[in-house]
Coordinates of N, CA and C in Angstrom, one line a residue:
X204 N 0.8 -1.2 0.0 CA 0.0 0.0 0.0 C 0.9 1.3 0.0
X205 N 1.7 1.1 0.8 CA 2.5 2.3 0.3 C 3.4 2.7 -0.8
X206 N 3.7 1.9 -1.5 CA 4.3 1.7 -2.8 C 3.1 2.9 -3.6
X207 N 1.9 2.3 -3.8 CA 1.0 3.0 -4.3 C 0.8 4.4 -3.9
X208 N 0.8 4.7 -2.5 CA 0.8 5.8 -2.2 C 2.2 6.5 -2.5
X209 N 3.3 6.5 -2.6 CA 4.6 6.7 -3.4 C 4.3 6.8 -4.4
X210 N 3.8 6.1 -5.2 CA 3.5 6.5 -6.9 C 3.1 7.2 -7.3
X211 N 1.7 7.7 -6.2 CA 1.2 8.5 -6.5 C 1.4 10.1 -6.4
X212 N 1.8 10.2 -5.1 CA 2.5 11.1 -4.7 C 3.8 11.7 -5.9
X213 N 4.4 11.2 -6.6 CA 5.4 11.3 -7.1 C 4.6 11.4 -8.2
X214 N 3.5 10.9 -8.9 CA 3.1 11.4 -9.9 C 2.4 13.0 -10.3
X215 N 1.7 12.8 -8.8 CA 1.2 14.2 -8.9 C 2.2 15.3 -8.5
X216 N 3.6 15.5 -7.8 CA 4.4 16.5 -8.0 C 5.0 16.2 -9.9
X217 N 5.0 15.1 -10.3 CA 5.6 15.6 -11.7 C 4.8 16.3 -12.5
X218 N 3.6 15.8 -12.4 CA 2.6 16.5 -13.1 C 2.6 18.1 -12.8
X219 N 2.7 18.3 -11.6 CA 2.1 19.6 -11.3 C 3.5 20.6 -11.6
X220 N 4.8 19.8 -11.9 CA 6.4 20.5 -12.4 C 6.1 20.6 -13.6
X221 N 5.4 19.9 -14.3 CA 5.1 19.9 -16.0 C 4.0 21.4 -15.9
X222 N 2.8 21.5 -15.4 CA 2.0 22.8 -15.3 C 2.6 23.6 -15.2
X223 N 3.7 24.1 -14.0 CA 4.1 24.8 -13.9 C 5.6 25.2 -14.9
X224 N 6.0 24.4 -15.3 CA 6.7 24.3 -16.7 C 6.2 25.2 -17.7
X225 N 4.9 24.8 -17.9 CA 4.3 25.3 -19.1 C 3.3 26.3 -19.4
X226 N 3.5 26.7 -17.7 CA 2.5 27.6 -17.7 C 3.8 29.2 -17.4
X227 N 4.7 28.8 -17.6 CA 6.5 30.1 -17.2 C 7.0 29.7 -18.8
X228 N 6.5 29.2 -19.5 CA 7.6 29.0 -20.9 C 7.4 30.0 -21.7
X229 N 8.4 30.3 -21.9 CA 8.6 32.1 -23.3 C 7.8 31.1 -24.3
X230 N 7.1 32.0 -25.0 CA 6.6 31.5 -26.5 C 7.6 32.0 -27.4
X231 N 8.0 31.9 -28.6 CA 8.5 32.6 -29.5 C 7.7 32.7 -30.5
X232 N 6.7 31.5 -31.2 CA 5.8 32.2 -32.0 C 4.4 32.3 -31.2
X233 N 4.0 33.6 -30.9 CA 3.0 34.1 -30.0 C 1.5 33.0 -30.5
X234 N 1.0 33.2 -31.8 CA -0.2 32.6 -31.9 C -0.3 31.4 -32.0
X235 N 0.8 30.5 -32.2 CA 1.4 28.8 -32.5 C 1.5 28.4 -31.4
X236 N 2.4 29.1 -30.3 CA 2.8 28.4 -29.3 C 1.7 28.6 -28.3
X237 N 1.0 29.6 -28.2 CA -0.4 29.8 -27.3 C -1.0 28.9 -27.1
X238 N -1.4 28.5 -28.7 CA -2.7 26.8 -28.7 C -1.7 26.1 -28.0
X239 N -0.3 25.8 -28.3 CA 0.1 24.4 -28.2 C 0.1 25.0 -26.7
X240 N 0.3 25.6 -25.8 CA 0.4 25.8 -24.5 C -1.1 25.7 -23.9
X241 N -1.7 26.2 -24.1 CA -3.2 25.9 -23.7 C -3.5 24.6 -24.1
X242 N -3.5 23.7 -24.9 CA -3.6 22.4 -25.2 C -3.4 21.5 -24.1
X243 N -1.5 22.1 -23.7 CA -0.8 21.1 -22.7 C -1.1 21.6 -21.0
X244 N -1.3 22.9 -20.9 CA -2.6 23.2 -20.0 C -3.7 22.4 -19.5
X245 N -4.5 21.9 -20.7 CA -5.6 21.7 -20.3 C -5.0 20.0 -20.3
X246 N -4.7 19.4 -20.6 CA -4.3 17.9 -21.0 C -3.3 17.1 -19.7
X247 N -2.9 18.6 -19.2 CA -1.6 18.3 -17.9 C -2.6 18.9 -16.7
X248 N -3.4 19.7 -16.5 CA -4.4 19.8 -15.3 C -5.5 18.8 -15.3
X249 N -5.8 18.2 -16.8 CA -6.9 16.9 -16.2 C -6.0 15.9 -16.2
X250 N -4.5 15.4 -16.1 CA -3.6 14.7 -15.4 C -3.4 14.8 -13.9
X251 N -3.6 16.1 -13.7 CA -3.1 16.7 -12.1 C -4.4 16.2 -11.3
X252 N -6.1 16.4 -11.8 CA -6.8 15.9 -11.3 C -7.2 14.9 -11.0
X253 N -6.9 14.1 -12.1 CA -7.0 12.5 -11.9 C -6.0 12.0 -10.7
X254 N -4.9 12.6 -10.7 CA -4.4 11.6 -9.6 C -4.1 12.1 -8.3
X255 N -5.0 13.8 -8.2 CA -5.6 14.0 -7.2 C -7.0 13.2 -7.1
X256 N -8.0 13.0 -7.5 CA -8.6 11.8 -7.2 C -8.3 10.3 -7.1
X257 N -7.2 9.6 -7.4 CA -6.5 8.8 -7.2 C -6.0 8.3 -6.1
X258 N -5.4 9.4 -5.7 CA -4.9 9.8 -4.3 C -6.0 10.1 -3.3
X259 N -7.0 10.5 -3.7 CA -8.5 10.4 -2.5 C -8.7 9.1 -2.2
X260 N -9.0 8.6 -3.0 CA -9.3 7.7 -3.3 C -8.7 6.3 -2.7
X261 N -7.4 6.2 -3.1 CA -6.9 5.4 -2.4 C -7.1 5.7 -0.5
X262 N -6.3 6.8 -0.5 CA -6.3 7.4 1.0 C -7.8 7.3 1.9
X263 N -9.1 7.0 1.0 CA -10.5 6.8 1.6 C -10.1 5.3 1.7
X264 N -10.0 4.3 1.0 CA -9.9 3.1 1.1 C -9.0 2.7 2.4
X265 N -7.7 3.3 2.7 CA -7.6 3.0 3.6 C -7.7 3.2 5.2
X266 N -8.3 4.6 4.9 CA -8.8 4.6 6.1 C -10.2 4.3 6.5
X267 N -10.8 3.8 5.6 CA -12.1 2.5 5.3 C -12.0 1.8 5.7
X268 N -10.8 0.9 5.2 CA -10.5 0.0 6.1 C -9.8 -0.6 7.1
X269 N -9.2 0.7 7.2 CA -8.8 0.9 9.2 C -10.1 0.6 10.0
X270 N -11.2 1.6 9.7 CA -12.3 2.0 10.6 C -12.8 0.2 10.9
X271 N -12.8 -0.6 9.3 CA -13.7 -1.9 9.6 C -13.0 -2.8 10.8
X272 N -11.5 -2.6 10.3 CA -10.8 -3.6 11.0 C -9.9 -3.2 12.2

């Protein structure tokens, strides 16, 4: 179980190094690089969410099953 929790954890700081990556990156061509930045915006924040629910998720499970057992 902790393994998983480690995975997770470490997936959502990469993820959230990549947002913030690409949310500080100079464009050089202003109307080209805009889409592709808003694209990887939106594509790398429903990444960040997902394993922020991931991470609930697991962490409800086990303390679920603390409570039973």
């Amino acid at each position: 179980m902790e393994a998983d929790v480690m995975e997770i954890v470490v997936f959502i700081l990469v993820t959230f190094w990549h947002f913030c990556y690409f949310m500080n990156k100079p464009s050089l061509q202003k109307n080209a690089a805009d889409k592709v930045r808003i694209k990887y915006k939106i594509q790398i924040g429903c990444l960040f969410l997902k394993s922020l629910f991931l991470f609930g998720k697991l962490v409800f499970k086990q303390l679920f099953l603390e409570m039973l057992f």
